[in-house]
mmCIF file of C-alpha atoms in Angstrom:
data_model
loop_
_atom_site.group_PDB
_atom_site.id
_atom_site.type_symbol
_atom_site.label_atom_id
_atom_site.label_comp_id
_atom_site.label_asym_id
_atom_site.label_seq_id
_atom_site.Cartn_x
_atom_site.Cartn_y
_atom_site.Cartn_z
ATOM 1 C CA MET A 1 37.350 -44.434 -73.506
ATOM 2 C CA LYS A 2 35.478 -41.281 -72.635
ATOM 3 C CA LYS A 3 32.883 -41.364 -69.893
ATOM 4 C CA TRP A 4 29.289 -40.362 -70.505
ATOM 5 C CA HIS A 5 29.611 -36.912 -68.928
ATOM 6 C CA GLU A 6 32.659 -36.122 -71.073
ATOM 7 C CA LEU A 7 30.716 -37.075 -74.200
ATOM 8 C CA ALA A 8 27.777 -34.979 -72.998
ATOM 9 C CA LYS A 9 29.946 -31.905 -72.371
ATOM 10 C CA ALA A 10 31.537 -32.178 -75.810
ATOM 11 C CA ARG A 11 28.137 -32.537 -77.449
ATOM 12 C CA MET A 12 26.723 -29.551 -75.530
ATOM 13 C CA LYS A 13 29.652 -27.431 -76.690
ATOM 14 C CA GLU A 14 29.066 -28.574 -80.256
ATOM 15 C CA LEU A 15 25.343 -27.766 -80.117
ATOM 16 C CA LYS A 16 25.892 -24.628 -78.000
ATOM 17 C CA ILE A 17 23.553 -25.937 -75.280
ATOM 18 C CA THR A 18 24.128 -24.357 -71.880
ATOM 19 C CA GLN A 19 23.943 -26.042 -68.489
ATOM 20 C CA GLU A 20 20.966 -23.826 -67.734
ATOM 21 C CA ALA A 21 19.097 -25.111 -70.806
ATOM 22 C CA LEU A 22 19.827 -28.713 -69.861
ATOM 23 C CA SER A 23 18.729 -28.123 -66.261
ATOM 24 C CA VAL A 24 15.402 -26.653 -67.441
ATOM 25 C CA HIS A 25 14.813 -29.650 -69.709
ATOM 26 C CA MET A 26 15.657 -32.133 -66.944
ATOM 27 C CA GLY A 27 13.708 -30.276 -64.260
ATOM 28 C CA VAL A 28 16.684 -29.932 -61.908
ATOM 29 C CA THR A 29 18.915 -27.123 -60.704
ATOM 30 C CA GLN A 30 21.857 -25.876 -62.726
ATOM 31 C CA GLY A 31 24.070 -26.915 -59.812
ATOM 32 C CA ALA A 32 22.945 -30.534 -60.184
ATOM 33 C CA VAL A 33 23.802 -30.478 -63.890
ATOM 34 C CA ALA A 34 27.207 -28.985 -63.097
ATOM 35 C CA HIS A 35 27.913 -31.850 -60.680
ATOM 36 C CA TRP A 36 26.883 -34.427 -63.299
ATOM 37 C CA LEU A 37 29.043 -32.951 -66.027
ATOM 38 C CA SER A 38 32.064 -32.644 -63.744
ATOM 39 C CA GLY A 39 31.766 -36.271 -62.659
ATOM 40 C CA ARG A 40 31.449 -35.306 -58.988
ATOM 41 C CA ARG A 41 27.990 -36.882 -58.755
ATOM 42 C CA GLU A 42 26.537 -39.776 -60.713
ATOM 43 C CA PRO A 43 22.820 -39.624 -61.585
ATOM 44 C CA SER A 44 20.665 -42.703 -62.125
ATOM 45 C CA LEU A 45 20.873 -44.667 -65.361
ATOM 46 C CA GLU A 46 17.443 -43.343 -66.337
ATOM 47 C CA VAL A 47 18.632 -39.736 -65.968
ATOM 48 C CA ILE A 48 21.771 -40.434 -67.983
ATOM 49 C CA ALA A 49 19.672 -41.965 -70.767
ATOM 50 C CA LYS A 50 17.421 -38.878 -70.849
ATOM 51 C CA VAL A 51 20.419 -36.542 -71.046
ATOM 52 C CA LEU A 52 21.886 -38.497 -73.955
ATOM 53 C CA GLN A 53 18.539 -38.563 -75.720
ATOM 54 C CA PHE A 54 18.185 -34.792 -75.317
ATOM 55 C CA LEU A 55 21.660 -34.308 -76.784
ATOM 56 C CA ASP A 56 20.856 -36.695 -79.644
ATOM 57 C CA LEU A 57 23.685 -39.033 -78.684
ATOM 58 C CA PRO A 58 23.321 -42.693 -79.673
ATOM 59 C CA PRO A 59 22.666 -45.119 -76.787
ATOM 60 C CA MET A 60 25.850 -47.037 -77.612
ATOM 61 C CA SER A 61 27.850 -44.009 -76.523
ATOM 62 C CA ILE A 62 26.950 -44.813 -72.932
ATOM 63 C CA ASN A 63 26.445 -48.575 -72.814
ATOM 64 C CA THR A 64 30.108 -49.569 -72.598
ATOM 65 C CA ASP A 65 30.775 -46.927 -69.989
ATOM 66 C CA LEU A 66 27.820 -48.088 -67.897
ATOM 67 C CA VAL A 67 29.018 -51.670 -67.944
ATOM 68 C CA SER A 68 32.422 -50.495 -66.764
ATOM 69 C CA ARG A 69 30.890 -48.273 -64.090
ATOM 70 C CA ARG A 70 28.633 -51.051 -62.836
ATOM 71 C CA GLY A 71 31.612 -53.357 -62.600
ATOM 72 C CA LYS A 72 33.428 -50.897 -60.354
ATOM 73 C CA GLU A 73 30.411 -50.726 -58.043
ATOM 74 C CA THR A 74 30.116 -54.514 -57.654
ATOM 75 C CA GLU A 75 30.710 -55.515 -54.069
ATOM 76 C CA SER A 76 30.027 -58.353 -51.673
ATOM 77 C CA ASN A 77 26.680 -58.233 -49.862
ATOM 78 C CA ALA A 78 27.028 -61.330 -47.674
ATOM 79 C CA GLU A 79 29.366 -62.779 -45.077
ATOM 80 C CA TYR A 80 30.204 -66.468 -44.698
ATOM 81 C CA LEU A 81 29.655 -67.469 -41.077
ATOM 82 C CA GLY A 82 30.466 -71.174 -41.286
ATOM 83 C CA GLU A 83 28.631 -74.459 -41.602
ATOM 84 C CA MET A 84 25.206 -75.029 -40.068
ATOM 85 C CA ALA A 85 24.909 -77.135 -36.934
ATOM 86 C CA VAL A 86 22.303 -79.807 -37.627
ATOM 87 C CA TRP A 87 20.263 -81.336 -34.816
ATOM 88 C CA ASP A 88 17.255 -83.563 -34.319
ATOM 89 C CA GLU A 89 14.473 -83.347 -31.752
ATOM 90 C CA ALA A 90 15.962 -86.284 -29.860
ATOM 91 C CA ASP A 91 19.417 -84.693 -29.624
ATOM 92 C CA PRO A 92 20.373 -83.197 -26.249
ATOM 93 C CA LEU A 93 20.623 -79.424 -25.958
ATOM 94 C CA GLU A 94 24.035 -77.860 -26.431
ATOM 95 C CA ASP A 95 25.354 -75.391 -23.858
ATOM 96 C CA ASP A 96 24.329 -72.432 -26.049
ATOM 97 C CA ASP A 97 20.892 -73.821 -26.960
ATOM 98 C CA CYS A 98 17.475 -73.403 -25.414
ATOM 99 C CA GLU A 99 13.966 -74.459 -26.392
ATOM 100 C CA VAL A 100 11.181 -71.895 -26.707
ATOM 101 C CA PRO A 101 7.435 -72.636 -26.750
ATOM 102 C CA TYR A 102 5.372 -72.786 -29.933
ATOM 103 C CA TYR A 103 2.052 -70.952 -30.360
ATOM 104 C CA ALA A 104 -0.634 -71.794 -32.902
ATOM 105 C CA GLU A 105 -4.284 -71.363 -33.766
ATOM 106 C CA VAL A 106 -6.330 -74.377 -32.698
ATOM 107 C CA GLU A 107 -10.007 -75.089 -33.253
ATOM 108 C CA PHE A 108 -12.261 -75.366 -30.233
ATOM 109 C CA ALA A 109 -13.458 -78.858 -29.368
ATOM 110 C CA GLY A 110 -16.794 -79.663 -30.986
ATOM 111 C CA GLY A 111 -15.865 -78.456 -34.470
ATOM 112 C CA CYS A 112 -17.743 -75.159 -34.246
ATOM 113 C CA GLY A 113 -15.174 -73.480 -36.504
ATOM 114 C CA MET A 114 -13.986 -71.022 -33.840
ATOM 115 C CA THR A 115 -10.287 -70.878 -33.022
ATOM 116 C CA GLU A 116 -8.076 -69.799 -30.160
ATOM 117 C CA VAL A 117 -4.361 -69.063 -29.936
ATOM 118 C CA VAL A 118 -2.663 -71.391 -27.465
ATOM 119 C CA GLU A 119 0.762 -72.687 -26.530
ATOM 120 C CA VAL A 120 1.190 -76.148 -28.065
ATOM 121 C CA ALA A 121 2.399 -78.402 -25.270
ATOM 122 C CA ASP A 122 4.488 -80.861 -27.295
ATOM 123 C CA ARG A 123 6.101 -78.418 -29.743
ATOM 124 C CA THR A 124 9.160 -76.218 -29.262
ATOM 125 C CA LEU A 125 11.866 -74.650 -31.393
ATOM 126 C CA ARG A 126 15.542 -74.521 -30.543
ATOM 127 C CA PHE A 127 17.253 -71.168 -30.356
ATOM 128 C CA SER A 128 20.821 -70.136 -29.783
ATOM 129 C CA ILE A 129 21.054 -68.284 -26.481
ATOM 130 C CA ALA A 130 23.563 -65.967 -28.159
ATOM 131 C CA THR A 131 20.958 -65.094 -30.809
ATOM 132 C CA LEU A 132 18.397 -64.222 -28.153
ATOM 133 C CA ARG A 133 20.964 -62.221 -26.232
ATOM 134 C CA ALA A 134 21.871 -60.261 -29.375
ATOM 135 C CA ALA A 135 18.167 -59.461 -29.860
ATOM 136 C CA GLY A 136 17.838 -58.362 -26.236
ATOM 137 C CA VAL A 137 15.335 -61.121 -25.490
ATOM 138 C CA ASP A 138 15.283 -63.225 -22.326
ATOM 139 C CA ARG A 139 14.960 -66.933 -23.098
ATOM 140 C CA LYS A 140 12.032 -67.214 -20.683
ATOM 141 C CA SER A 141 10.121 -64.587 -22.677
ATOM 142 C CA ALA A 142 10.803 -65.954 -26.169
ATOM 143 C CA ALA A 143 8.193 -67.891 -28.126
ATOM 144 C CA VAL A 144 7.622 -68.882 -31.740
ATOM 145 C CA ALA A 145 4.734 -69.262 -34.166
ATOM 146 C CA ARG A 146 4.214 -69.744 -37.895
ATOM 147 C CA LEU A 147 2.885 -67.026 -40.168
ATOM 148 C CA ARG A 148 0.184 -67.930 -42.670
ATOM 149 C CA GLY A 149 -0.900 -65.959 -45.714
ATOM 150 C CA ARG A 150 0.577 -63.248 -47.910
ATOM 151 C CA SER A 151 -0.240 -60.119 -45.920
ATOM 152 C CA MET A 152 3.372 -59.569 -44.761
ATOM 153 C CA GLU A 153 5.112 -60.422 -48.028
ATOM 154 C CA ARG A 154 7.672 -59.456 -49.303
ATOM 155 C CA LEU A 155 9.195 -58.997 -45.867
ATOM 156 C CA ILE A 156 7.939 -62.193 -44.210
ATOM 157 C CA LEU A 157 6.855 -64.993 -46.514
ATOM 158 C CA ASP A 158 3.915 -67.342 -46.107
ATOM 159 C CA GLY A 159 4.910 -70.233 -43.852
ATOM 160 C CA ALA A 160 7.772 -68.404 -42.139
ATOM 161 C CA ALA A 161 8.570 -69.151 -38.514
ATOM 162 C CA ILE A 162 8.581 -66.031 -36.343
ATOM 163 C CA GLY A 163 10.016 -65.376 -32.904
ATOM 164 C CA PHE A 164 8.344 -62.939 -30.533
ATOM 165 C CA ASP A 165 9.149 -61.499 -27.123
ATOM 166 C CA ARG A 166 6.255 -62.028 -24.700
ATOM 167 C CA SER A 167 7.656 -59.436 -22.295
ATOM 168 C CA ASP A 168 7.586 -56.697 -24.950
ATOM 169 C CA THR A 169 3.906 -55.864 -25.455
ATOM 170 C CA ASN A 170 3.799 -52.058 -25.409
ATOM 171 C CA ILE A 171 3.222 -50.751 -28.925
ATOM 172 C CA ILE A 172 6.068 -48.807 -30.514
ATOM 173 C CA ASP A 173 4.890 -47.288 -33.784
ATOM 174 C CA GLY A 174 6.115 -49.191 -36.822
ATOM 175 C CA GLU A 175 7.250 -52.320 -34.974
ATOM 176 C CA ILE A 176 5.859 -55.760 -35.883
ATOM 177 C CA TYR A 177 3.828 -57.624 -33.274
ATOM 178 C CA ALA A 178 2.146 -60.995 -32.896
ATOM 179 C CA PHE A 179 -1.286 -60.804 -31.292
ATOM 180 C CA ASN A 180 -4.410 -62.846 -30.672
ATOM 181 C CA HIS A 181 -7.340 -61.132 -32.388
ATOM 182 C CA GLU A 182 -10.549 -62.909 -31.421
ATOM 183 C CA GLY A 183 -8.877 -66.294 -31.749
ATOM 184 C CA MET A 184 -6.831 -65.439 -34.841
ATOM 185 C CA LEU A 185 -3.044 -65.367 -34.591
ATOM 186 C CA ARG A 186 -1.985 -62.251 -36.492
ATOM 187 C CA VAL A 187 1.394 -60.671 -37.281
ATOM 188 C CA LYS A 188 1.278 -56.999 -38.313
ATOM 189 C CA TYR A 189 2.802 -53.570 -37.980
ATOM 190 C CA LEU A 190 1.025 -51.625 -35.225
ATOM 191 C CA TYR A 191 0.626 -47.886 -34.665
ATOM 192 C CA ARG A 192 -0.952 -45.920 -31.814
ATOM 193 C CA LEU A 193 -3.282 -43.113 -32.900
ATOM 194 C CA PRO A 194 -5.059 -40.375 -30.930
ATOM 195 C CA GLY A 195 -8.002 -41.499 -28.831
ATOM 196 C CA GLY A 196 -6.517 -44.928 -28.205
ATOM 197 C CA VAL A 197 -7.155 -46.083 -31.787
ATOM 198 C CA VAL A 198 -4.748 -48.748 -33.082
ATOM 199 C CA ARG A 199 -3.807 -48.914 -36.753
ATOM 200 C CA ILE A 200 -3.040 -52.405 -38.102
ATOM 201 C CA HIS A 201 -0.807 -52.287 -41.178
ATOM 202 C CA SER A 202 0.329 -55.057 -43.553
ATOM 203 C CA GLU A 203 3.553 -55.096 -45.569
ATOM 204 C CA ASN A 204 1.436 -56.137 -48.565
ATOM 205 C CA SER A 205 -0.873 -53.163 -48.125
ATOM 206 C CA GLU A 206 -2.093 -53.203 -51.728
ATOM 207 C CA GLU A 207 -3.972 -56.448 -51.124
ATOM 208 C CA PHE A 208 -4.507 -56.001 -47.389
ATOM 209 C CA PRO A 209 -5.565 -52.419 -46.568
ATOM 210 C CA ASP A 210 -5.095 -50.887 -43.134
ATOM 211 C CA GLU A 211 -7.500 -51.732 -40.327
ATOM 212 C CA TYR A 212 -8.406 -49.543 -37.364
ATOM 213 C CA LEU A 213 -9.571 -50.687 -33.932
ATOM 214 C CA THR A 214 -11.019 -48.360 -31.335
ATOM 215 C CA ALA A 215 -9.579 -48.377 -27.833
ATOM 216 C CA LYS A 216 -12.563 -50.437 -26.665
ATOM 217 C CA GLN A 217 -12.230 -52.957 -29.509
ATOM 218 C CA TRP A 218 -8.514 -53.321 -28.867
ATOM 219 C CA GLN A 219 -9.030 -53.881 -25.158
ATOM 220 C CA GLU A 220 -11.883 -56.365 -25.570
ATOM 221 C CA ASP A 221 -10.899 -58.280 -28.724
ATOM 222 C CA VAL A 222 -7.095 -58.378 -28.693
ATOM 223 C CA ARG A 223 -4.526 -60.079 -26.497
ATOM 224 C CA MET A 224 -0.980 -59.018 -27.279
ATOM 225 C CA LEU A 225 1.537 -61.849 -27.628
ATOM 226 C CA GLY A 226 4.711 -59.828 -28.153
ATOM 227 C CA ARG A 227 7.030 -57.912 -30.453
ATOM 228 C CA VAL A 228 8.435 -59.918 -33.363
ATOM 229 C CA PHE A 229 12.243 -59.989 -33.255
ATOM 230 C CA TRP A 230 13.092 -62.831 -35.667
ATOM 231 C CA TRP A 231 11.738 -64.721 -38.661
ATOM 232 C CA SER A 232 12.999 -67.494 -40.897
ATOM 233 C CA THR A 233 11.770 -69.083 -44.130
ATOM 234 C CA VAL A 234 12.816 -72.443 -45.546
ATOM 235 C CA ARG A 235 12.808 -72.417 -49.345
ATOM 236 C CA ARG A 236 12.367 -75.845 -50.872
ATOM 237 C CA SER A 237 14.545 -76.681 -53.879
ATOM 238 C CA PRO A 238 12.692 -76.309 -57.214
ATOM 239 C CA LYS A 239 13.730 -79.909 -57.947
ATOM 240 C CA GLN A 240 11.627 -81.100 -54.996
ATOM 241 C CA ARG A 241 8.505 -79.057 -55.697
#
């Protein structure tokens, strides 16, 4: 069965359409068209569909070929690492395990509605020491918290546990950090701007636009907790929802 570019070349010869004419119609260079028609480079499916439409070739001329081509490109995108080790809070720590402290927003006594970010004394999360070592994080500097809200979706989902490195508090543009912003525990991308201004950016920037804090606001209102190096989300089975 002929491939799409072979059908296209035959049709162009039949209609006396040059590569130059096709390149002008597609808004690309003649060299790009030459690569497509020779099979050396494969354009996107949308581009292929536009070429066939321009040459008045029926869509079925390409569908079978695309299915075949997609099949050839199918490849594994995961690696099986083994079964999960299950443990309970009462179980003793294994040699490769450690417990890291848990941070959360808590309301001040008196019910005034104000919150503060504190280390919760009776809550920890177990981590593999090998995992921390691979992330370049000292176990004494690691801590965890839970993200709330949709501002970091699709990257980090609502309810995800995050791990952060309390020794890594200097802002590197584009890294994700956990920080205490006037009693609110926040997890965001941070960027340094001229004049000491800090840009706060959300993954879901369409719903949560960028914020900017002056150097004074950052110094007075923010306490850095650390760079985020890990996150995990538990997805409940649809049968249990």
